[in-house]
Amino acid sequence: MPRISDIYGSMVFNEHTMQERLPSATYKQLMRTIKDGAPLDLDVANVVAHAMKEWAIEKGATHYTHWFQPLTGITSEKHDSFLDPMPDGRAIMSFSGKELIQGEPDASSFPSGGLRATFEARGYTAWDPTSYAFIKDEVLCIPTAFCSYTGEALDKKTPLLRSMKAVEEQAGRVLDLFGDEHDRVVPTLGAEQEYFLISEEDYKKRLDLVLTGRTLFGYSPCKGQELEEHYFGAIRPTVNNYMKELDDVLWKLGVSAKTKHNEVAPAQHELAPIFANVNRAIDGNLLTMEEMRLLASHYGLVCLQHEKPFESINGSGKHNNWSLSAGKKNLFDPGENPMENLRFLVFLTGVIQAVDEYQELLRMTAASAGNDHRLGANEAPPAIVSIFLGDELGAVVDALVEDHDYTSADRVSMDLGVDVLPNFLKDNSDRNRTSPFAFTGNKFEFRMPGSEQNLSDCDTVLNTAMAKSLKEFADQMEGLEGEAFEAAAIDYIKHTLRDHKRIIFNGDGYSDEWPEEAARRGLANHKTTADALPCYVSEKSFELFEEFGVLSRAEVQSRYEVKLEKYNKIMNIEVRTMKRLVRRDYLPAINKFAADIARHIAEVEAVLPDADLTCQRERLRKLLAGAAEINQHLEKLHTLHYASREVVDQQERANMNAHQIVPVMDDLRHAVDQMELIVEREFWPVPTYNEILFYA
């Protein structure tokens, strides 16, 4: 069995491989591009392309692709072979610098939100040298940005890279004020990925899972997660073998898969990597999701990444652990005494200001049809954005805001009361699983995103909003030195925290009182995607993105349109699937069982006229009443569905889907699920939760 150190990154054209394969001058020039943002000329690109091709062919690659992230949120690739036919009938393998730097996929078939007309097909992919190329399935994959013929960004990566540049520039200005020698400031990310694994046989029998990624029907299982035995429990052998192969594949691709375990819900699991540059981390997460889906079939399993595949048990999130680093310095590390760490307090204040000012934008990034079923369900954060700081930092903020002395509690040694167990030091903050944005020692954990989502959206907003906060600080402080700077910085921190303290909440986000308290504070509570999206096209949003060159007004508008259209299309698919399943599967099964009971009653009465058939008649009555209720909800859903398709304005259609259609879908689901309790198992047309979630 190969060692991890031998296989890790073996399929990646990383810095180590570049240093081995490239001439010294070329390597240095490429590193200046990667690490300092220096432009890369075509001569250097040609040398890199040749070395990359030779390395890839040695690894078994026959094709290359520009691997990019269109506005669908997933990845796309078009494979071209290295083959170059010669006039004499032979062929050579070639790959030029131009082919490395630029590709030309069809831009008309990807969502553009109006940036491209269907008949205008030209689009470009551009090599992102800051994210390493890798080999997947005998294809050299080159991470790229994707833009239109007229230059607008058509992808998730481009605005992310722009936001990284914005926060780096502003953070650098702040560090210069402190006289800190520093490397480039880079946002970092650790993306915890939750997912479900179920039997492939059960999956094939559930059309709702196949078409929508979630079960549109299903009564809660007799046993769910109430015993709390699955979380961190022993991993079943089939799943463990799957996880082992997944680790091997990801390690070869340079994805630092670190932690794996069972999650809270039955059949639910999690994978967490080591922190990385946010750009590479998101590329790695998208690769992880893809490999999770592909490898599951090797074990007769299917990987579900929907935010809420099963009602009544926990859904799946993707925790976005975000921080800022300058070389080896973590700018969110409080140090031994956070009250005395002025630099940390400046960056902490910047985050608090950014999240409060742009809470609606941050909520918007986690909005999706799937995540609407997860947020606020006492399993995930509520739809209200707030920040958890913990006792110590909370006390620091209180002291600053209220202008009184602060006495550090110091780090407390925990004695576990057993001699053979070591004592250990408490962290400076506890964990708050109900908080959507929690400080967890030296990073912030944004818990709102759903498991299926591309984290570029939320990190683009975080980076840009943080750049805005840091810019305001630097603009006011530049020109000040020594004690004057320190006094002005502390004064700035105090009044900024006073202005934005409302966003800090260290309590229970699941409590009934919190929404009321949040409303009193003036915090937004957008419970649905339809409610959350309009802030994207507010003047405040346009100004933020335009100020830092992250997105133009047209690019923001296009993304809003894409998100709206996607939400409405998903809702249309779910409604159509729901109607078909009721008409062709559930109602026929209910009616067939009702007829069987009626036949049984008639047969018994023919033999024993005085027989007590009260139970059978009551069951038949419930079945017929249930079928009638189902038909009633079905007709109402059908009417609303067709009315919604006539609504031209996408926001109005989204509002109708969220506030009129979803409640009827819930009613229809409830009516069908009640019948699952009555109909005999041999008549029920699909595997139930009891069977799906507790496979051998």
XYZ file of C-alpha atoms in Angstrom:
696
model
C 0.000 0.000 0.000
C 1.561 3.353 -1.035
C 2.248 5.963 1.607
C 0.195 9.159 1.593
C 3.366 11.193 1.177
C 4.166 9.233 -2.015
C 0.806 9.748 -3.707
C -0.169 13.187 -2.391
C -0.259 15.671 -5.275
C 1.082 13.075 -7.714
C -1.530 14.090 -10.304
C -1.002 17.835 -9.829
C 1.310 20.166 -11.741
C 2.174 21.893 -8.472
C 5.046 24.094 -7.419
C 7.269 21.100 -6.648
C 6.675 19.615 -10.108
C 7.143 22.990 -11.779
C 10.500 23.424 -10.096
C 11.573 19.990 -11.324
C 10.263 20.393 -14.882
C 10.755 24.038 -15.798
C 13.968 25.915 -16.625
C 15.032 28.062 -13.682
C 14.242 31.380 -15.412
C 10.806 30.177 -16.504
C 10.028 28.853 -13.040
C 10.960 32.168 -11.405
C 8.856 34.138 -13.879
C 5.876 31.842 -13.323
C 6.256 32.148 -9.536
C 6.222 35.952 -9.879
C 2.920 35.583 -11.715
C 1.459 33.182 -9.158
C 2.682 34.892 -6.009
C 2.978 38.554 -7.010
C 0.450 38.880 -9.826
C 3.059 39.754 -12.463
C 1.895 39.428 -16.111
C 2.845 36.262 -17.975
C 4.104 36.590 -21.548
C 3.523 34.076 -24.325
C 7.143 32.880 -24.484
C 6.966 31.770 -20.840
C 3.553 30.221 -21.458
C 4.944 28.162 -24.357
C 7.680 26.708 -22.159
C 5.201 25.962 -19.372
C 2.755 24.371 -21.834
C 5.411 22.042 -23.233
C 6.547 20.927 -19.777
C 2.966 20.491 -18.631
C 2.121 18.392 -21.693
C 5.178 16.150 -21.297
C 4.402 15.602 -17.627
C 0.719 14.880 -18.351
C 1.503 12.369 -21.108
C 3.904 10.533 -18.792
C 0.998 10.287 -16.340
C -1.233 8.751 -19.016
C -3.143 11.838 -20.171
C -4.326 11.958 -23.768
C -6.495 15.094 -23.652
C -6.577 18.504 -22.021
C -9.453 20.725 -20.953
C -10.051 24.204 -19.660
C -11.853 23.411 -16.401
C -14.154 26.266 -15.401
C -17.109 27.228 -13.206
C -20.043 28.659 -15.173
C -22.953 30.292 -13.393
C -24.576 26.890 -12.985
C -22.376 26.618 -9.879
C -20.783 23.321 -10.929
C -17.767 22.712 -13.190
C -17.598 22.315 -16.952
C -15.034 20.843 -19.288
C -14.534 20.237 -23.024
C -11.813 17.709 -23.879
C -9.328 18.234 -26.730
C -6.641 15.685 -27.500
C -2.958 16.501 -27.727
C -3.056 14.804 -31.141
C -1.596 16.799 -34.047
C -1.682 14.892 -37.410
C 1.331 15.309 -39.724
C 1.317 15.448 -43.555
C 3.103 12.097 -43.839
C 0.319 10.277 -41.986
C 2.000 10.213 -38.597
C 0.882 12.193 -35.562
C 2.647 14.045 -32.791
C 1.433 15.241 -29.412
C 1.448 19.031 -29.122
C 0.213 21.695 -26.745
C 1.041 25.397 -27.167
C 1.191 28.343 -24.835
C -1.810 29.862 -26.596
C -3.823 26.670 -25.955
C -2.773 26.799 -22.316
C -3.672 30.459 -21.832
C -6.915 30.695 -23.793
C -9.809 28.481 -24.817
C -13.038 29.192 -26.668
C -16.062 27.255 -25.406
C -19.582 27.966 -26.620
C -20.940 30.672 -24.307
C -24.551 30.553 -25.508
C -25.479 27.290 -23.772
C -24.539 28.424 -20.270
C -26.691 30.721 -18.130
C -25.692 34.352 -18.559
C -28.615 36.317 -17.146
C -28.909 38.330 -20.334
C -25.190 39.050 -20.821
C -25.174 36.858 -23.930
C -27.941 36.296 -26.463
C -28.497 32.711 -27.605
C -27.226 33.477 -31.104
C -24.028 35.058 -29.720
C -21.935 32.026 -28.967
C -18.390 33.221 -28.488
C -16.859 33.023 -25.024
C -13.341 32.623 -23.673
C -11.632 30.683 -20.930
C -8.421 32.113 -19.483
C -5.829 30.126 -17.521
C -5.728 30.802 -13.792
C -2.076 30.051 -12.937
C -2.761 30.535 -9.201
C -4.695 27.235 -9.129
C -2.662 24.205 -10.129
C -3.475 22.087 -13.182
C -4.242 18.431 -12.456
C -4.964 15.141 -14.222
C -8.382 13.537 -13.868
C -9.511 10.511 -15.878
C -6.600 10.810 -18.334
C -7.384 14.474 -18.971
C -5.131 17.415 -18.077
C -7.488 19.856 -16.348
C -6.452 23.512 -16.433
C -8.391 25.737 -14.006
C -9.652 28.775 -15.889
C -11.828 31.856 -15.698
C -14.740 32.148 -18.152
C -15.801 35.399 -19.814
C -17.918 36.605 -22.711
C -16.691 37.932 -26.063
C -17.311 41.422 -24.697
C -15.341 40.770 -21.504
C -18.009 40.235 -18.830
C -17.408 37.485 -16.289
C -19.643 34.462 -16.930
C -18.343 32.370 -14.056
C -17.889 32.105 -10.297
C -14.073 32.204 -10.275
C -13.483 35.619 -11.858
C -15.305 37.736 -9.241
C -13.741 35.607 -6.506
C -10.243 36.404 -7.808
C -11.163 40.083 -8.085
C -12.436 40.093 -4.489
C -9.225 38.428 -3.292
C -7.254 41.221 -4.930
C -9.495 43.853 -3.309
C -9.167 42.527 0.232
C -5.433 41.962 -0.229
C -4.877 45.590 -1.233
C -6.897 47.033 1.643
C -5.505 44.614 4.254
C -2.010 45.499 3.052
C -2.742 49.193 3.668
C -3.842 48.382 7.223
C -0.786 46.235 7.948
C 1.455 49.034 6.634
C -0.097 51.344 9.232
C 1.121 48.972 11.934
C 4.597 48.886 10.390
C 4.258 45.142 9.850
C 6.472 43.512 7.266
C 4.122 41.151 5.531
C 3.658 38.831 2.596
C 0.597 38.959 0.383
C -2.673 38.838 2.292
C -4.678 35.821 1.201
C -8.180 34.768 2.263
C -8.110 31.139 3.357
C -10.863 28.566 3.479
C -11.630 25.212 5.001
C -14.826 23.795 3.479
C -16.594 21.108 5.521
C -18.702 19.030 3.131
C -21.744 17.093 4.390
C -23.466 14.448 2.270
C -25.699 11.373 2.369
C -24.932 7.886 1.046
C -27.841 5.590 0.200
C -28.313 2.329 -1.680
C -28.252 2.635 -5.455
C -31.167 0.187 -5.678
C -33.354 2.341 -3.439
C -32.306 5.461 -5.325
C -33.416 4.031 -8.674
C -36.877 3.357 -7.250
C -37.360 6.962 -6.118
C -38.087 9.187 -9.119
C -38.173 12.234 -6.856
C -34.584 11.606 -5.749
C -33.453 10.957 -9.312
C -35.041 14.101 -10.768
C -34.831 16.592 -7.894
C -32.172 15.313 -5.488
C -34.657 15.184 -2.618
C -37.627 13.089 -1.538
C -40.823 14.993 -2.275
C -42.739 12.425 -0.212
C -41.903 10.238 2.762
C -43.133 9.803 6.319
C -40.555 10.175 9.063
C -38.731 6.930 9.922
C -39.627 4.998 13.056
C -36.094 5.679 14.222
C -34.382 8.877 13.182
C -31.493 10.655 14.880
C -33.062 10.953 18.337
C -30.728 8.393 19.941
C -27.733 10.496 18.837
C -25.824 7.313 18.043
C -24.830 7.962 14.442
C -22.799 11.141 15.019
C -19.118 10.118 15.215
C -20.264 6.497 15.421
C -18.469 3.506 13.890
C -18.453 3.809 10.103
C -20.097 0.854 8.341
C -17.632 -1.213 6.253
C -19.065 -0.361 2.818
C -18.994 3.357 3.587
C -15.516 3.079 5.064
C -14.206 1.450 1.874
C -15.813 4.240 -0.136
C -14.178 6.851 2.091
C -10.784 5.170 1.701
C -10.971 5.306 -2.103
C -12.215 8.881 -1.960
C -9.250 9.864 0.216
C -6.797 8.211 -2.175
C -8.259 9.947 -5.220
C -8.409 13.342 -3.525
C -4.883 13.084 -2.154
C -3.556 12.353 -5.633
C -5.378 15.478 -6.818
C -3.756 17.547 -4.082
C -6.968 17.962 -2.085
C -5.974 17.796 1.581
C -8.842 15.603 2.839
C -8.198 15.480 6.570
C -11.268 14.498 8.591
C -14.106 12.075 7.863
C -16.909 10.920 10.125
C -20.577 10.042 10.447
C -22.811 13.087 10.784
C -25.927 13.505 12.934
C -28.566 12.054 10.609
C -28.624 8.361 9.656
C -26.750 7.717 6.384
C -25.162 11.191 6.627
C -21.397 11.823 6.615
C -18.845 14.640 6.444
C -15.432 15.304 4.906
C -13.265 18.257 5.929
C -9.976 19.363 4.323
C -7.051 21.379 5.658
C -7.216 25.137 5.053
C -5.968 26.501 1.731
C -5.961 29.652 -0.352
C -9.687 30.322 -0.927
C -9.380 29.997 -4.717
C -7.680 26.600 -4.552
C -9.905 25.513 -1.685
C -13.048 26.101 -3.736
C -11.552 24.306 -6.731
C -10.732 21.451 -4.358
C -14.244 21.406 -2.911
C -15.808 21.219 -6.375
C -13.456 18.351 -7.218
C -14.398 16.662 -3.941
C -18.108 16.888 -4.713
C -17.581 15.459 -8.187
C -15.479 12.541 -6.972
C -17.952 11.828 -4.161
C -20.712 11.371 -6.735
C -18.639 9.334 -9.180
C -17.019 6.924 -6.725
C -20.214 6.011 -4.868
C -21.324 3.688 -7.685
C -18.229 1.527 -7.067
C -19.907 0.413 -3.834
C -23.538 0.203 -4.933
C -24.196 3.602 -3.352
C -25.405 7.025 -4.450
C -24.054 10.249 -2.957
C -26.754 12.851 -2.262
C -25.538 16.440 -1.909
C -28.935 18.142 -1.772
C -29.422 20.388 1.249
C -32.525 18.517 2.422
C -32.934 15.102 0.785
C -35.090 13.768 3.645
C -37.798 15.461 5.668
C -37.764 15.187 9.494
C -34.007 14.592 9.812
C -31.061 16.941 9.470
C -30.129 18.287 6.080
C -26.600 18.881 4.806
C -24.601 22.084 4.953
C -21.174 23.196 3.843
C -19.427 25.185 6.561
C -17.316 27.998 5.154
C -14.367 28.451 7.557
C -12.890 31.769 6.413
C -9.836 33.684 7.555
C -7.163 36.107 6.334
C -3.477 35.236 6.325
C -0.356 37.258 5.599
C 2.296 34.613 5.088
C 2.359 32.656 8.344
C 0.354 35.302 10.236
C -3.305 34.570 10.788
C -4.860 38.032 11.031
C -7.771 36.660 13.074
C -5.547 35.146 15.757
C -6.307 37.042 18.997
C -2.972 36.222 20.589
C -2.612 35.752 24.322
C -4.535 38.903 25.192
C -6.949 40.101 22.512
C -7.584 43.395 24.345
C -3.925 44.323 23.861
C -3.725 43.050 20.309
C -4.706 46.215 18.468
C -4.167 44.769 15.006
C -6.484 41.849 15.779
C -9.140 44.220 17.107
C -8.989 46.278 13.911
C -9.570 43.193 11.763
C -12.240 41.857 14.134
C -14.042 45.189 13.962
C -13.761 45.102 10.194
C -15.537 41.737 10.063
C -18.289 42.884 12.419
C -18.844 45.998 10.338
C -18.785 44.066 7.059
C -21.256 41.409 8.169
C -23.650 43.953 9.667
C -23.538 46.296 6.682
C -23.950 43.482 4.152
C -25.936 40.912 6.130
C -28.571 40.677 3.402
C -25.984 40.048 0.680
C -24.392 37.339 2.796
C -27.776 35.698 3.371
C -28.445 35.939 -0.364
C -25.350 33.894 -1.176
C -26.803 30.925 0.727
C -30.224 31.201 -0.926
C -31.442 28.252 -2.998
C -34.562 26.167 -3.405
C -32.913 23.331 -1.495
C -31.513 25.458 1.308
C -34.952 26.991 1.956
C -35.913 23.619 3.466
C -32.848 23.578 5.746
C -32.313 27.074 7.162
C -34.168 27.732 10.382
C -35.233 24.128 10.896
C -33.447 23.680 14.268
C -30.695 21.789 12.475
C -28.990 24.702 10.744
C -28.656 28.404 11.472
C -31.772 30.538 11.121
C -32.185 32.761 8.074
C -31.154 35.718 10.244
C -27.472 36.639 9.952
C -25.704 37.282 13.264
C -22.181 36.910 14.670
C -21.188 34.745 17.634
C -18.006 35.887 19.404
C -18.031 33.836 22.596
C -17.668 34.985 26.194
C -14.149 36.395 26.080
C -14.362 38.356 22.841
C -17.903 39.364 23.697
C -16.603 40.835 26.947
C -13.809 42.627 25.054
C -16.349 44.207 22.709
C -18.588 45.188 25.629
C -15.660 46.833 27.383
C -14.784 48.820 24.275
C -18.349 49.822 23.495
C -19.220 50.768 27.071
C -15.771 52.282 27.713
C -14.912 50.406 30.890
C -11.947 48.309 32.023
C -11.666 44.709 30.924
C -10.123 41.957 33.025
C -9.096 38.897 31.055
C -10.405 35.604 32.321
C -7.153 34.076 31.107
C -7.135 30.655 29.550
C -8.625 28.161 31.967
C -7.117 24.730 32.498
C -9.779 22.022 32.351
C -9.385 19.236 34.927
C -11.345 16.181 33.778
C -11.185 14.547 37.203
C -9.421 11.389 36.057
C -5.716 11.045 36.858
C -4.742 9.276 33.638
C -6.377 11.946 31.439
C -4.363 15.089 30.709
C -5.534 18.569 31.565
C -5.920 20.927 28.610
C -6.562 24.603 27.958
C -9.946 25.916 26.913
C -10.194 27.866 23.648
C -11.038 31.560 23.819
C -14.522 30.885 22.449
C -16.993 28.028 22.644
C -18.793 26.641 19.596
C -22.306 27.841 18.848
C -23.971 25.501 16.374
C -27.002 27.780 16.103
C -25.009 30.786 14.885
C -24.725 31.450 11.153
C -21.394 33.287 11.524
C -19.322 32.184 14.496
C -15.799 33.057 15.599
C -14.060 29.760 16.325
C -10.638 30.642 17.678
C -8.809 32.121 14.680
C -11.397 32.040 11.896
C -15.059 32.676 11.190
C -17.354 29.790 10.371
C -20.205 30.749 8.033
C -22.687 27.907 8.509
C -25.480 29.016 6.203
C -24.335 27.619 2.824
C -25.973 24.408 1.673
C -24.039 21.283 0.784
C -24.734 21.646 -2.939
C -23.569 25.244 -3.258
C -20.436 26.762 -4.765
C -18.733 28.756 -2.000
C -17.393 31.356 -4.427
C -20.525 33.445 -3.928
C -20.270 33.842 -0.164
C -16.497 34.284 -0.160
C -16.714 36.928 -2.887
C -19.135 38.886 -0.699
C -17.056 38.337 2.455
C -13.833 39.442 0.771
C -15.412 42.509 -0.834
C -17.315 43.629 2.265
C -14.161 43.170 4.348
C -12.194 45.227 1.797
C -14.754 48.004 2.267
C -14.347 47.967 6.060
C -10.544 47.952 5.888
C -10.523 50.739 3.302
C -12.588 52.984 5.573
C -10.157 52.366 8.422
C -7.064 52.951 6.282
C -8.510 56.118 4.721
C -8.981 57.647 8.185
C -5.718 56.450 9.696
C -3.141 57.059 6.966
C -0.812 59.878 7.922
C -1.006 59.099 11.654
C 1.872 57.506 13.554
C 2.824 56.343 17.028
C 0.555 57.264 19.909
C -1.647 59.402 17.668
C -2.327 56.397 15.450
C -3.009 54.102 18.408
C -5.426 56.563 19.995
C -7.235 57.169 16.723
C -7.404 53.439 15.995
C -8.912 52.656 19.402
C -11.427 55.475 18.994
C -12.331 54.159 15.530
C -12.799 50.632 16.917
C -15.049 51.891 19.713
C -17.440 53.920 17.602
C -17.565 51.307 14.835
C -18.440 48.572 17.318
C -21.119 50.807 18.837
C -22.620 51.326 15.378
C -22.644 47.614 14.545
C -23.073 45.830 17.859
C -26.599 44.738 16.899
C -25.165 41.968 14.670
C -23.486 40.250 17.674
C -25.621 37.547 19.280
C -24.131 34.916 21.585
C -27.396 33.191 22.468
C -29.510 30.355 21.082
C -30.407 31.025 17.450
C -33.028 28.260 17.584
C -35.044 29.950 20.339
C -38.505 31.366 19.620
C -37.427 34.657 21.141
C -34.517 35.306 18.773
C -36.544 36.291 15.654
C -38.446 38.800 17.753
C -35.238 40.165 19.244
C -33.614 40.301 15.802
C -36.563 42.285 14.456
C -36.184 44.786 17.305
C -32.517 45.143 16.375
C -33.433 45.781 12.746
C -31.804 42.609 11.395
C -33.196 41.120 8.193
C -35.030 37.785 8.220
C -35.407 36.549 4.639
C -36.881 33.086 5.024
C -37.058 32.159 1.335
C -34.896 32.531 -1.737
C -37.525 34.772 -3.294
C -37.232 37.122 -0.315
C -33.428 36.980 -0.184
C -32.470 37.663 -3.811
C -33.695 41.251 -4.425
C -30.956 42.771 -2.243
C -28.457 41.610 -4.892
C -29.681 44.330 -7.251
C -29.998 47.088 -4.670
C -28.029 50.300 -5.145
C -26.007 49.395 -2.047
C -24.947 46.119 -3.671
C -24.080 47.734 -7.005
C -21.941 50.366 -5.283
C -20.010 47.822 -3.203
C -19.053 45.603 -6.125
C -18.331 48.496 -8.485
C -16.143 50.326 -5.953
C -13.686 47.426 -5.843
C -14.046 46.273 -9.450
C -15.405 42.896 -8.382
C -18.574 42.954 -10.485
C -19.962 45.543 -12.847
C -23.595 46.585 -12.616
C -24.394 44.366 -15.608
C -22.554 41.402 -14.052
C -24.483 41.789 -10.780
C -27.789 42.038 -12.629
C -26.973 38.929 -14.659
C -26.217 36.873 -11.558
C -29.466 37.956 -9.960
C -31.337 36.861 -13.082
C -29.507 33.512 -13.172
C -30.297 32.795 -9.524
C -33.961 33.689 -10.042
C -34.255 31.536 -13.136
C -32.561 28.601 -11.462
C -34.886 28.817 -8.462
C -37.961 28.943 -10.681
C -36.738 26.107 -12.895
C -36.071 23.896 -9.883
C -39.520 24.671 -8.522
C -41.060 23.813 -11.887
C -39.222 20.465 -11.965
C -40.279 19.651 -8.405
C -43.938 20.483 -9.042
C -44.034 18.474 -12.277
C -42.379 15.521 -10.553
C -44.744 15.764 -7.614
C -47.845 15.794 -9.821
C -46.642 12.860 -11.880
C -45.778 10.753 -8.852
C -49.162 11.384 -7.254
C -51.085 10.629 -10.422
C -49.113 7.600 -11.587
C -47.800 6.037 -8.384
C -49.335 7.134 -5.115
C -53.024 7.518 -5.978
C -53.120 4.244 -7.965
C -51.471 2.455 -5.020
C -53.946 3.945 -2.534
C -56.920 3.132 -4.758
C -55.650 -0.389 -5.387
C -55.305 -1.051 -1.671
C -58.738 0.476 -1.009
C -60.250 -1.830 -3.632
C -58.480 -4.784 -2.020
C -60.010 -3.927 1.374
C -63.449 -3.425 -0.164
C -63.165 -6.784 -1.869
C -62.082 -8.356 1.423
C -65.078 -6.830 3.235
C -67.485 -8.102 0.599
C -65.993 -11.600 0.638
C -66.153 -11.862 4.436
C -69.734 -10.562 4.548
C -70.778 -13.144 1.952
C -69.605 -15.901 4.274
C -70.263 -14.279 7.684
C -72.920 -11.539 7.389
C -72.663 -10.751 11.109
C -68.851 -10.414 11.144
C -67.419 -7.334 12.873
C -65.681 -5.427 10.088
C -65.499 -2.076 11.867
C -61.705 -1.804 11.594
C -61.686 -2.682 7.905
C -64.477 -0.210 7.134
C -62.723 2.539 9.099
C -59.489 1.864 7.224
C -61.357 1.994 3.930
C -63.024 5.239 4.949
C -59.634 6.801 5.790
C -58.190 5.661 2.470
C -61.059 7.139 0.469
C -60.970 10.376 2.485
C -57.215 10.551 2.059
C -57.472 10.005 -1.693
C -60.084 12.760 -1.910
C -57.849 15.162 0.055
C -54.875 14.300 -2.143
C -56.940 14.998 -5.264
C -58.042 18.317 -3.832
C -54.471 19.459 -3.127
C -53.302 18.071 -6.468
C -55.852 20.107 -8.419
C -54.976 23.242 -6.476
C -51.266 22.676 -7.147
C -51.940 22.046 -10.820
C -53.919 25.295 -11.143
C -51.259 27.360 -9.373
C -48.477 25.701 -11.348
C -49.985 26.622 -14.695
C -50.762 30.132 -13.486
C -47.155 30.589 -12.380
C -45.847 29.621 -15.801
C -47.767 32.530 -17.281
C -45.961 34.998 -15.012
C -43.253 36.618 -17.119
C -41.398 38.540 -14.419
C -39.009 36.094 -12.769
C -39.123 37.780 -9.343
C -42.927 37.700 -9.331
C -42.821 34.041 -10.326
C -40.338 33.321 -7.531
C -42.623 35.090 -5.047
C -45.538 32.970 -6.231
C -43.481 29.784 -5.970
C -42.229 30.587 -2.474
C -45.384 31.928 -0.902
C -48.248 30.214 -2.761
C -46.998 27.016 -4.372
C -44.654 25.695 -1.675
C -47.409 25.695 1.008
C -49.670 23.651 -1.304
C -46.784 21.266 -2.023
C -46.396 20.852 1.740
C -50.114 20.114 2.103
C -50.022 17.569 -0.704
C -46.969 15.908 0.764
C -48.580 15.670 4.194
C -51.727 14.094 2.739
C -49.743 11.461 0.827
C -47.425 10.761 3.768
C -50.418 10.057 6.006
C -51.462 7.338 3.582
C -48.043 5.688 3.903
C -49.051 4.806 7.463
C -52.219 3.040 6.308
C -51.380 1.324 3.026
C -49.844 -2.137 3.329
C -46.149 -2.312 2.433
C -46.636 -4.541 -0.621
C -48.887 -1.896 -2.169
C -46.681 1.144 -1.446
C -44.870 2.042 -4.687
C -41.501 3.251 -3.340
C -38.929 2.440 -0.633
C -39.728 4.250 2.619
C -37.384 6.222 4.858
C -37.056 3.210 7.143
C -35.580 1.233 4.243
C -33.540 3.980 2.570
C -31.762 5.326 5.638
C -30.982 2.059 7.394
C -29.520 -0.082 4.633
C -27.106 -2.873 5.585
